[in-house]
mmCIF file of C-alpha atoms and ligand atoms in Angstrom:
data_model
loop_
_atom_site.group_PDB
_atom_site.id
_atom_site.type_symbol
_atom_site.label_atom_id
_atom_site.label_comp_id
_atom_site.label_asym_id
_atom_site.label_seq_id
_atom_site.Cartn_x
_atom_site.Cartn_y
_atom_site.Cartn_z
ATOM 1 C CA MET A 1 -9.039 13.415 28.937
ATOM 2 C CA THR A 2 -12.417 13.473 27.263
ATOM 3 C CA ILE A 3 -12.556 11.997 23.730
ATOM 4 C CA ASN A 4 -14.789 14.134 21.355
ATOM 5 C CA ILE A 5 -16.631 12.104 18.808
ATOM 6 C CA LEU A 6 -18.433 13.823 15.960
ATOM 7 C CA PHE A 7 -21.355 11.676 14.481
ATOM 8 C CA ALA A 8 -21.329 12.980 10.728
ATOM 9 C CA ALA A 9 -24.220 11.108 8.821
ATOM 10 C CA LYS A 10 -27.735 12.102 8.018
ATOM 11 C CA TYR A 11 -29.186 13.670 11.268
ATOM 12 C CA GLU A 12 -32.142 11.138 11.367
ATOM 13 C CA ARG A 13 -29.597 8.367 11.803
ATOM 14 C CA TRP A 14 -28.289 9.996 15.092
ATOM 15 C CA THR A 15 -31.454 8.977 17.181
ATOM 16 C CA THR A 16 -30.878 5.342 16.032
ATOM 17 C CA TYR A 17 -27.263 5.073 16.616
ATOM 18 C CA GLU A 18 -26.770 7.361 19.987
ATOM 19 C CA PRO A 19 -28.042 4.742 22.341
ATOM 20 C CA HIS A 20 -25.853 2.023 20.500
ATOM 21 C CA LEU A 21 -22.686 4.253 20.360
ATOM 22 C CA ARG A 22 -23.257 5.265 24.252
ATOM 23 C CA THR A 23 -23.367 1.559 25.244
ATOM 24 C CA ALA A 24 -20.683 0.554 23.022
ATOM 25 C CA LEU A 25 -18.324 3.273 24.508
ATOM 26 C CA ASP A 26 -19.386 2.777 28.080
ATOM 27 C CA ALA A 27 -18.559 -1.111 27.607
ATOM 28 C CA LYS A 28 -15.161 0.160 26.721
ATOM 29 C CA GLY A 29 -14.742 2.477 29.518
ATOM 30 C CA LEU A 30 -14.017 5.556 27.698
ATOM 31 C CA SER A 31 -14.397 8.924 28.800
ATOM 32 C CA TYR A 32 -16.013 10.615 25.837
ATOM 33 C CA SER A 33 -18.335 13.220 24.635
ATOM 34 C CA ILE A 34 -20.410 12.533 21.361
ATOM 35 C CA GLY A 35 -22.845 14.631 19.303
ATOM 36 C CA THR A 36 -23.534 15.945 15.761
ATOM 37 C CA ASP A 37 -22.317 19.512 16.803
ATOM 38 C CA ILE A 38 -18.669 19.642 17.646
ATOM 39 C CA ALA A 39 -16.313 22.608 16.662
ATOM 40 C CA PRO A 40 -13.915 20.965 14.066
ATOM 41 C CA PRO A 41 -10.833 21.794 15.825
ATOM 42 C CA ASP A 42 -11.841 19.767 18.853
ATOM 43 C CA VAL A 43 -12.891 16.599 17.034
ATOM 44 C CA ASP A 44 -10.945 13.289 18.032
ATOM 45 C CA TYR A 45 -12.631 10.808 15.900
ATOM 46 C CA ILE A 46 -15.532 11.284 12.972
ATOM 47 C CA VAL A 47 -18.308 8.471 12.587
ATOM 48 C CA TYR A 48 -18.719 9.062 9.369
ATOM 49 C CA ALA A 49 -21.324 8.394 6.486
ATOM 50 C CA PRO A 50 -20.291 9.802 3.044
ATOM 51 C CA ASN A 51 -23.690 11.390 2.445
ATOM 52 C CA SER A 52 -23.085 13.765 5.228
ATOM 53 C CA ASP A 53 -22.544 17.385 5.071
ATOM 54 C CA VAL A 54 -19.079 16.989 6.128
ATOM 55 C CA GLN A 55 -16.980 16.794 2.968
ATOM 56 C CA ASP A 56 -14.117 19.102 3.996
ATOM 57 C CA PHE A 57 -11.718 17.482 6.784
ATOM 58 C CA ALA A 58 -9.191 20.046 6.659
ATOM 59 C CA PRO A 59 -10.609 21.959 9.728
ATOM 60 C CA TYR A 60 -10.440 18.821 11.643
ATOM 61 C CA THR A 61 -6.832 19.377 12.794
ATOM 62 C CA LYS A 62 -6.617 16.771 15.656
ATOM 63 C CA CYS A 63 -8.874 14.410 14.476
ATOM 64 C CA LYS A 64 -7.008 10.709 14.692
ATOM 65 C CA ALA A 65 -9.278 8.585 12.315
ATOM 66 C CA VAL A 66 -12.369 8.892 10.290
ATOM 67 C CA LEU A 67 -14.683 5.403 11.103
ATOM 68 C CA ASN A 68 -17.210 5.058 8.008
ATOM 69 C CA LEU A 69 -20.391 3.541 8.881
ATOM 70 C CA TRP A 70 -20.523 1.833 5.482
ATOM 71 C CA ALA A 71 -18.637 -0.823 3.746
ATOM 72 C CA GLY A 72 -18.124 0.809 0.389
ATOM 73 C CA VAL A 73 -15.728 3.935 0.648
ATOM 74 C CA GLU A 74 -15.888 4.932 -3.190
ATOM 75 C CA ALA A 75 -17.482 8.312 -2.043
ATOM 76 C CA VAL A 76 -14.872 9.393 0.329
ATOM 77 C CA VAL A 77 -11.692 7.419 -0.318
ATOM 78 C CA HIS A 78 -10.558 9.995 -3.370
ATOM 79 C CA ASN A 79 -11.360 12.887 -0.823
ATOM 80 C CA THR A 80 -8.073 15.054 -1.001
ATOM 81 C CA THR A 81 -8.896 16.606 2.156
ATOM 82 C CA LEU A 82 -8.882 13.682 4.194
ATOM 83 C CA THR A 83 -5.298 12.977 5.425
ATOM 84 C CA GLN A 84 -6.383 11.099 8.360
ATOM 85 C CA PRO A 85 -6.564 7.217 8.555
ATOM 86 C CA LEU A 86 -10.035 5.970 7.285
ATOM 87 C CA ALA A 87 -11.541 2.702 8.500
ATOM 88 C CA ARG A 88 -14.549 1.100 6.637
ATOM 89 C CA MET A 89 -17.350 -0.744 8.137
ATOM 90 C CA VAL A 90 -16.734 -4.674 8.719
ATOM 91 C CA ASP A 91 -19.481 -5.829 11.263
ATOM 92 C CA HIS A 92 -21.103 -9.303 11.991
ATOM 93 C CA GLY A 93 -24.616 -7.751 11.527
ATOM 94 C CA LEU A 94 -23.709 -6.430 8.017
ATOM 95 C CA THR A 95 -22.103 -9.629 6.960
ATOM 96 C CA GLN A 96 -24.984 -11.763 8.057
ATOM 97 C CA GLY A 97 -27.527 -9.744 6.348
ATOM 98 C CA MET A 98 -25.528 -10.005 3.162
ATOM 99 C CA ILE A 99 -25.141 -13.867 3.537
ATOM 100 C CA ASP A 100 -28.873 -13.823 4.022
ATOM 101 C CA TRP A 101 -29.984 -11.877 1.220
ATOM 102 C CA VAL A 102 -27.385 -13.414 -1.435
ATOM 103 C CA CYS A 103 -28.241 -16.946 -0.019
ATOM 104 C CA GLY A 104 -31.648 -16.327 -0.757
ATOM 105 C CA HIS A 105 -31.435 -14.832 -4.187
ATOM 106 C CA THR A 106 -29.194 -17.464 -5.223
ATOM 107 C CA LEU A 107 -31.663 -20.252 -3.996
ATOM 108 C CA ARG A 108 -34.390 -18.372 -5.795
ATOM 109 C CA HIS A 109 -32.462 -18.798 -9.227
ATOM 110 C CA HIS A 110 -31.050 -22.255 -8.448
ATOM 111 C CA LEU A 111 -34.500 -23.553 -7.746
ATOM 112 C CA GLY A 112 -36.495 -21.685 -10.498
ATOM 113 C CA MET A 113 -38.879 -20.462 -7.810
ATOM 114 C CA ASP A 114 -40.303 -17.866 -10.200
ATOM 115 C CA ARG A 115 -41.783 -20.485 -12.456
ATOM 116 C CA HIS A 116 -44.296 -21.522 -9.759
ATOM 117 C CA ILE A 117 -44.478 -18.238 -7.614
ATOM 118 C CA HIS A 118 -45.829 -16.663 -10.863
ATOM 119 C CA GLY A 119 -47.489 -19.914 -12.351
ATOM 120 C CA GLN A 120 -50.321 -20.140 -10.062
ATOM 121 C CA ASP A 121 -52.850 -20.745 -13.067
ATOM 122 C CA GLY A 122 -53.988 -24.171 -12.849
ATOM 123 C CA LEU A 123 -51.360 -25.525 -14.831
ATOM 124 C CA TRP A 124 -49.721 -28.695 -13.352
ATOM 125 C CA ARG A 125 -46.012 -27.975 -14.304
ATOM 126 C CA GLU A 126 -44.305 -31.017 -13.593
ATOM 127 C CA GLY A 127 -41.060 -32.596 -14.953
ATOM 128 C CA ILE A 128 -38.969 -29.590 -14.457
ATOM 129 C CA VAL A 129 -36.409 -30.793 -11.676
ATOM 130 C CA PRO A 130 -33.739 -28.552 -10.410
ATOM 131 C CA PRO A 131 -30.303 -30.020 -10.307
ATOM 132 C CA LEU A 132 -28.569 -30.530 -7.100
ATOM 133 C CA ALA A 133 -26.673 -27.663 -5.582
ATOM 134 C CA GLN A 134 -23.290 -29.610 -6.198
ATOM 135 C CA ASP A 135 -24.227 -29.691 -9.858
ATOM 136 C CA ARG A 136 -24.627 -25.756 -10.013
ATOM 137 C CA THR A 137 -21.554 -23.533 -10.493
ATOM 138 C CA VAL A 138 -21.740 -20.330 -8.667
ATOM 139 C CA CYS A 139 -18.877 -17.686 -9.051
ATOM 140 C CA ILE A 140 -18.365 -15.130 -6.534
ATOM 141 C CA LEU A 141 -16.159 -12.038 -7.797
ATOM 142 C CA GLY A 142 -14.621 -10.528 -4.727
ATOM 143 C CA LEU A 143 -13.725 -12.796 -1.541
ATOM 144 C CA GLY A 144 -13.408 -10.098 1.044
ATOM 145 C CA ALA A 145 -15.406 -9.944 4.350
ATOM 146 C CA LEU A 146 -18.533 -10.192 2.531
ATOM 147 C CA GLY A 147 -17.636 -12.247 -0.543
ATOM 148 C CA ALA A 148 -15.795 -14.856 1.624
ATOM 149 C CA ALA A 149 -18.637 -15.141 4.129
ATOM 150 C CA CYS A 150 -21.358 -15.586 1.506
ATOM 151 C CA GLY A 151 -18.842 -18.231 -0.279
ATOM 152 C CA ASP A 152 -18.427 -20.116 2.662
ATOM 153 C CA LYS A 153 -22.447 -20.493 3.383
ATOM 154 C CA LEU A 154 -23.097 -21.450 -0.167
ATOM 155 C CA SER A 155 -20.592 -24.065 -0.213
ATOM 156 C CA TYR A 156 -21.827 -25.480 3.109
ATOM 157 C CA LEU A 157 -25.287 -25.699 1.202
ATOM 158 C CA GLY A 158 -23.543 -27.634 -1.422
ATOM 159 C CA PHE A 159 -22.973 -25.291 -4.354
ATOM 160 C CA ASP A 160 -19.885 -25.530 -6.528
ATOM 161 C CA VAL A 161 -18.306 -22.349 -5.479
ATOM 162 C CA ARG A 162 -15.616 -20.745 -7.367
ATOM 163 C CA GLY A 163 -14.334 -17.088 -6.489
ATOM 164 C CA TRP A 164 -12.021 -14.312 -7.708
ATOM 165 C CA SER A 165 -9.830 -11.770 -5.855
ATOM 166 C CA ARG A 166 -7.122 -9.327 -6.392
ATOM 167 C CA ARG A 167 -4.589 -11.441 -4.465
ATOM 168 C CA GLN A 168 -4.594 -15.078 -4.640
ATOM 169 C CA LYS A 169 -6.680 -16.593 -1.408
ATOM 170 C CA HIS A 170 -6.947 -20.162 -0.090
ATOM 171 C CA ILE A 171 -10.563 -20.400 1.378
ATOM 172 C CA GLU A 172 -11.787 -24.155 2.170
ATOM 173 C CA GLY A 173 -14.950 -24.895 0.196
ATOM 174 C CA ILE A 174 -13.846 -22.208 -2.560
ATOM 175 C CA THR A 175 -11.896 -22.700 -5.717
ATOM 176 C CA CYS A 176 -10.207 -19.568 -5.844
ATOM 177 C CA TYR A 177 -8.628 -17.629 -8.392
ATOM 178 C CA SER A 178 -7.038 -14.424 -8.979
ATOM 179 C CA GLY A 179 -5.404 -12.138 -12.183
ATOM 180 C CA GLN A 180 -6.944 -11.735 -15.419
ATOM 181 C CA ASP A 181 -6.471 -15.400 -16.478
ATOM 182 C CA GLY A 182 -8.072 -16.334 -13.236
ATOM 183 C CA LEU A 183 -10.854 -14.185 -13.836
ATOM 184 C CA ASN A 184 -11.637 -15.772 -17.118
ATOM 185 C CA ALA A 185 -11.471 -19.286 -15.431
ATOM 186 C CA ALA A 186 -13.585 -18.286 -12.602
ATOM 187 C CA LEU A 187 -16.366 -16.876 -15.044
ATOM 188 C CA SER A 188 -16.188 -19.838 -17.596
ATOM 189 C CA GLY A 189 -19.352 -21.824 -17.586
ATOM 190 C CA ALA A 190 -20.679 -20.190 -14.317
ATOM 191 C CA GLU A 191 -24.413 -20.395 -13.886
ATOM 192 C CA ILE A 192 -24.890 -17.699 -11.118
ATOM 193 C CA VAL A 193 -22.420 -15.042 -10.602
ATOM 194 C CA ILE A 194 -22.491 -12.794 -7.504
ATOM 195 C CA LEU A 195 -20.823 -9.565 -7.350
ATOM 196 C CA LEU A 196 -19.184 -8.386 -4.125
ATOM 197 C CA LEU A 197 -16.417 -6.303 -5.470
ATOM 198 C CA PRO A 198 -15.970 -2.637 -4.436
ATOM 199 C CA ASP A 199 -16.240 0.085 -6.913
ATOM 200 C CA THR A 200 -12.673 1.105 -8.067
ATOM 201 C CA PRO A 201 -11.290 2.170 -11.494
ATOM 202 C CA ASP A 202 -10.100 -1.471 -11.773
ATOM 203 C CA THR A 203 -13.429 -2.960 -11.221
ATOM 204 C CA GLU A 204 -15.576 -0.639 -13.434
ATOM 205 C CA ASN A 205 -17.559 -2.674 -16.017
ATOM 206 C CA LEU A 206 -15.840 -5.788 -14.932
ATOM 207 C CA LEU A 207 -19.055 -7.429 -16.373
ATOM 208 C CA ASN A 208 -19.208 -6.545 -19.798
ATOM 209 C CA ALA A 209 -19.918 -7.927 -23.490
ATOM 210 C CA THR A 210 -16.708 -10.262 -23.118
ATOM 211 C CA THR A 211 -16.790 -11.447 -19.740
ATOM 212 C CA LEU A 212 -20.828 -12.000 -20.080
ATOM 213 C CA ALA A 213 -20.044 -14.129 -22.858
ATOM 214 C CA LEU A 214 -17.938 -16.592 -20.802
ATOM 215 C CA LEU A 215 -20.660 -17.530 -18.733
ATOM 216 C CA ALA A 216 -23.302 -20.765 -18.972
ATOM 217 C CA LYS A 217 -26.208 -19.755 -21.456
ATOM 218 C CA GLY A 218 -28.762 -18.325 -19.272
ATOM 219 C CA ALA A 219 -26.881 -17.575 -16.283
ATOM 220 C CA SER A 220 -28.047 -15.362 -13.486
ATOM 221 C CA ILE A 221 -26.252 -12.317 -12.232
ATOM 222 C CA ILE A 222 -26.554 -11.129 -8.619
ATOM 223 C CA ASN A 223 -25.326 -7.599 -8.019
ATOM 224 C CA PRO A 224 -25.179 -6.398 -4.336
ATOM 225 C CA GLY A 225 -21.804 -4.857 -5.072
ATOM 226 C CA ARG A 226 -21.878 -1.579 -6.758
ATOM 227 C CA GLY A 227 -23.727 -0.563 -9.837
ATOM 228 C CA PRO A 228 -20.336 0.406 -11.940
ATOM 229 C CA LEU A 229 -19.306 -3.151 -11.707
ATOM 230 C CA ILE A 230 -21.575 -3.834 -14.749
ATOM 231 C CA ASP A 231 -21.820 -2.344 -18.390
ATOM 232 C CA ASP A 232 -25.324 -1.847 -18.302
ATOM 233 C CA ALA A 233 -25.707 -1.714 -22.220
ATOM 234 C CA ALA A 234 -24.058 -4.943 -22.498
ATOM 235 C CA LEU A 235 -25.880 -6.677 -19.661
ATOM 236 C CA LEU A 236 -29.390 -5.363 -21.241
ATOM 237 C CA GLN A 237 -28.012 -6.964 -24.796
ATOM 238 C CA SER A 238 -27.042 -10.203 -22.890
ATOM 239 C CA LEU A 239 -30.456 -10.452 -21.389
ATOM 240 C CA ASP A 240 -32.147 -9.853 -24.712
ATOM 241 C CA ALA A 241 -29.947 -12.415 -26.366
ATOM 242 C CA GLY A 242 -30.719 -14.997 -23.421
ATOM 243 C CA GLN A 243 -27.098 -15.143 -22.843
ATOM 244 C CA VAL A 244 -27.945 -13.932 -19.175
ATOM 245 C CA GLY A 245 -31.284 -15.217 -18.089
ATOM 246 C CA HIS A 246 -32.023 -12.915 -15.121
ATOM 247 C CA ALA A 247 -30.434 -10.164 -13.304
ATOM 248 C CA THR A 248 -30.914 -9.490 -9.746
ATOM 249 C CA LEU A 249 -29.556 -5.961 -9.347
ATOM 250 C CA ASP A 250 -29.672 -4.192 -5.707
ATOM 251 C CA VAL A 251 -27.005 -1.447 -6.545
ATOM 252 C CA PHE A 252 -26.802 1.140 -9.841
ATOM 253 C CA ARG A 253 -24.790 4.014 -11.323
ATOM 254 C CA ILE A 254 -27.634 6.361 -10.259
ATOM 255 C CA GLU A 255 -29.476 5.764 -7.015
ATOM 256 C CA PRO A 256 -32.361 5.927 -6.676
ATOM 257 C CA LEU A 257 -32.561 4.028 -10.235
ATOM 258 C CA PRO A 258 -34.653 6.570 -12.374
ATOM 259 C CA ASN A 259 -38.057 5.127 -13.066
ATOM 260 C CA ASP A 260 -37.728 5.177 -16.661
ATOM 261 C CA HIS A 261 -34.318 3.152 -16.671
ATOM 262 C CA PRO A 262 -34.685 -0.138 -18.817
ATOM 263 C CA TYR A 263 -33.863 -2.185 -15.772
ATOM 264 C CA TRP A 264 -37.545 -1.404 -14.240
ATOM 265 C CA ALA A 265 -39.429 -2.658 -17.325
ATOM 266 C CA HIS A 266 -37.291 -5.569 -18.012
ATOM 267 C CA PRO A 267 -38.793 -8.842 -17.459
ATOM 268 C CA ASN A 268 -35.915 -10.601 -16.492
ATOM 269 C CA VAL A 269 -34.457 -8.120 -14.317
ATOM 270 C CA THR A 270 -35.201 -7.866 -10.692
ATOM 271 C CA VAL A 271 -34.478 -4.410 -9.242
ATOM 272 C CA THR A 272 -34.199 -4.107 -5.470
ATOM 273 C CA PRO A 273 -33.481 -0.729 -3.697
ATOM 274 C CA HIS A 274 -29.887 -1.003 -2.245
ATOM 275 C CA ILE A 275 -31.120 -3.205 0.559
ATOM 276 C CA ALA A 276 -29.107 -6.074 0.402
ATOM 277 C CA SER A 277 -27.332 -5.445 3.521
ATOM 278 C CA GLU A 278 -27.506 -2.422 5.815
ATOM 279 C CA THR A 279 -25.076 -1.661 8.442
ATOM 280 C CA ARG A 280 -26.649 -2.940 11.618
ATOM 281 C CA PRO A 281 -26.376 0.002 14.451
ATOM 282 C CA LYS A 282 -25.814 -2.272 17.456
ATOM 283 C CA THR A 283 -23.019 -4.321 15.935
ATOM 284 C CA ALA A 284 -21.580 -1.717 14.036
ATOM 285 C CA SER A 285 -21.440 0.681 17.235
ATOM 286 C CA GLU A 286 -19.285 -1.935 18.849
ATOM 287 C CA ILE A 287 -16.991 -1.898 15.917
ATOM 288 C CA ILE A 288 -16.579 1.842 16.152
ATOM 289 C CA ALA A 289 -16.027 1.635 19.991
ATOM 290 C CA GLU A 290 -13.340 -0.946 19.352
ATOM 291 C CA ASN A 291 -11.200 1.340 16.974
ATOM 292 C CA ILE A 292 -11.762 4.208 19.296
ATOM 293 C CA TYR A 293 -10.480 2.272 22.028
ATOM 294 C CA ARG A 294 -7.491 1.189 20.034
ATOM 295 C CA GLY A 295 -6.827 4.779 18.716
ATOM 296 C CA GLU A 296 -6.496 5.685 22.127
ATOM 297 C CA HIS A 297 -4.170 2.850 23.365
ATOM 298 C CA GLY A 298 -1.864 2.966 20.452
ATOM 299 C CA LEU A 299 -3.301 -0.150 18.724
ATOM 300 C CA ASP A 300 -3.733 -0.781 14.952
ATOM 301 C CA LEU A 301 -7.043 0.474 13.865
ATOM 302 C CA LEU A 302 -9.173 -2.274 12.320
ATOM 303 C CA HIS A 303 -10.524 -2.503 8.793
ATOM 304 C CA LEU A 304 -8.250 0.570 7.366
ATOM 305 C CA VAL A 305 -8.658 1.427 4.153
ATOM 306 C CA ASP A 306 -5.692 1.177 1.423
ATOM 307 C CA ARG A 307 -6.093 4.410 -0.114
ATOM 308 C CA ASN A 308 -3.932 3.514 -3.153
ATOM 309 C CA ALA A 309 -6.265 0.217 -3.977
ATOM 310 C CA GLY A 310 -9.196 2.546 -3.150
ATOM 311 C CA TYR A 311 -11.099 0.055 -0.763
HETATM 312 P P1 NAP B 1 -13.362 -6.128 0.890
HETATM 313 O O1 NAP B 1 -13.329 -6.967 2.384
HETATM 314 O O2 NAP B 1 -12.724 -5.001 1.068
HETATM 315 O O3 NAP B 1 -13.553 -7.233 -0.138
HETATM 316 C C1 NAP B 1 -13.273 -6.766 -1.517
HETATM 317 C C2 NAP B 1 -12.810 -7.943 -2.455
HETATM 318 O O4 NAP B 1 -12.866 -7.447 -3.805
HETATM 319 C C3 NAP B 1 -11.425 -8.351 -1.987
HETATM 320 O O5 NAP B 1 -11.552 -9.838 -2.091
HETATM 321 C C4 NAP B 1 -10.926 -7.899 -3.042
HETATM 322 O O6 NAP B 1 -9.416 -8.586 -3.195
HETATM 323 C C5 NAP B 1 -11.439 -7.835 -4.208
HETATM 324 N N1 NAP B 1 -10.968 -6.780 -5.094
HETATM 325 C C6 NAP B 1 -11.003 -5.741 -5.203
HETATM 326 N N2 NAP B 1 -10.391 -4.890 -6.220
HETATM 327 C C7 NAP B 1 -10.062 -6.006 -7.212
HETATM 328 C C8 NAP B 1 -9.797 -6.165 -8.328
HETATM 329 N N3 NAP B 1 -9.386 -5.023 -8.846
HETATM 330 N N4 NAP B 1 -9.696 -7.269 -8.798
HETATM 331 C C9 NAP B 1 -10.145 -8.555 -8.259
HETATM 332 N N5 NAP B 1 -10.604 -8.507 -6.749
HETATM 333 C C10 NAP B 1 -10.829 -7.268 -6.402
HETATM 334 O O7 NAP B 1 -15.035 -5.596 0.646
HETATM 335 P P2 NAP B 1 -16.535 -6.214 1.385
HETATM 336 O O8 NAP B 1 -16.656 -5.868 2.819
HETATM 337 O O9 NAP B 1 -16.533 -7.769 1.163
HETATM 338 O O10 NAP B 1 -17.709 -5.381 0.875
HETATM 339 C C11 NAP B 1 -17.492 -5.321 -0.852
HETATM 340 C C12 NAP B 1 -18.640 -4.506 -1.209
HETATM 341 O O11 NAP B 1 -19.692 -4.913 -1.014
HETATM 342 C C13 NAP B 1 -18.329 -3.111 -0.763
HETATM 343 O O12 NAP B 1 -17.131 -2.535 -1.481
HETATM 344 C C14 NAP B 1 -19.610 -2.482 -1.170
HETATM 345 O O13 NAP B 1 -19.323 -1.914 -2.521
HETATM 346 C C15 NAP B 1 -20.687 -3.669 -1.311
HETATM 347 N N6 NAP B 1 -21.640 -3.604 -0.188
HETATM 348 C C16 NAP B 1 -23.098 -3.511 -0.644
HETATM 349 C C17 NAP B 1 -24.032 -3.534 0.382
HETATM 350 C C18 NAP B 1 -25.308 -3.492 -0.093
HETATM 351 O O14 NAP B 1 -26.308 -3.330 0.757
HETATM 352 N N7 NAP B 1 -25.582 -3.517 -1.213
HETATM 353 C C19 NAP B 1 -23.665 -3.573 1.703
HETATM 354 C C20 NAP B 1 -22.445 -3.841 1.987
HETATM 355 C C21 NAP B 1 -21.341 -3.688 1.351
HETATM 356 P P3 NAP B 1 -8.364 -8.746 -2.094
HETATM 357 O O15 NAP B 1 -8.883 -9.811 -1.138
HETATM 358 O O16 NAP B 1 -7.324 -9.422 -2.947
HETATM 359 O O17 NAP B 1 -8.093 -7.464 -1.620
#
């Protein structure tokens, strides 16, 4: 029987994804039809981006699963018309991209690179030697697919890495914490904080005046997670007071970040336009094909979202 797969994302993504999806589905030996225009009652699987036109899943009566192209699911997880299993994206390319971005920005702050990049003015600035990585405390909030992978590489580089998650983890090279007491311990004295938590009611404003005050004075914040993780007013206040030395922010409550937002003008904020890590069509298509294969062969789907936890 032919499996009908609806590609429901922005139309311009289809031309990029189509060859990769076909290659990956062919490699799995599946008999399928895939496209952007399939009658809802005929659809077996939806390859999905939350910004697509499909917002009502009720007409997809025989759909077996919705396969999200994004790692974050906050824009779909509370959709009450979605009764089908929802899988999120965990893919090697996405993970590698996040490792690259996080390690790059961590090293920027660790080495104080800006001092020299912006200081090409004829002054010989000697005598400021950064500490070794082993003497730099990095805290990663969120030890899932991305946080754990970034922590592993930062630990390999020699950083003193702590991490925090909902459930207690045991990861080589990372001092792991969980729970409210664990959050305080993870943040206390941290010099670089990386946010890789999902956007849920429990994680909103996790970095606020109280938690920012726990950090080492002049700490750097790196947020490739989601905008609502940070209380923006508290962060701006901490930046102005020097409690936070710099914030590198990739994600925001409103995107694109409005051009009059104070983050743009702040000398100690770096704004990047939600580019920390994009889903990579080739590797993501392999995950999608694997999940459809699993669905067709009665196997458990990979990376299912816990609808109650919200991620
Ligand atoms: P994940 O595998 O689901 O990991 C999420 C981590 O957060 C887990 O360790 C989880 O704890 C922890 N967590 C969730 N709620 C918590 C809470 N209330 N208290 C403490 N810890 C909590 O997700 P991921 O694939 O690593 O992705 C993380 C986030 O990165 C995504 O949700 C998305 O928002 C963001 N992202 C951004 C970009 C970008 O380009 N900027 C790209 C991809 C992803 P447990 O381990 O105990 O479950």
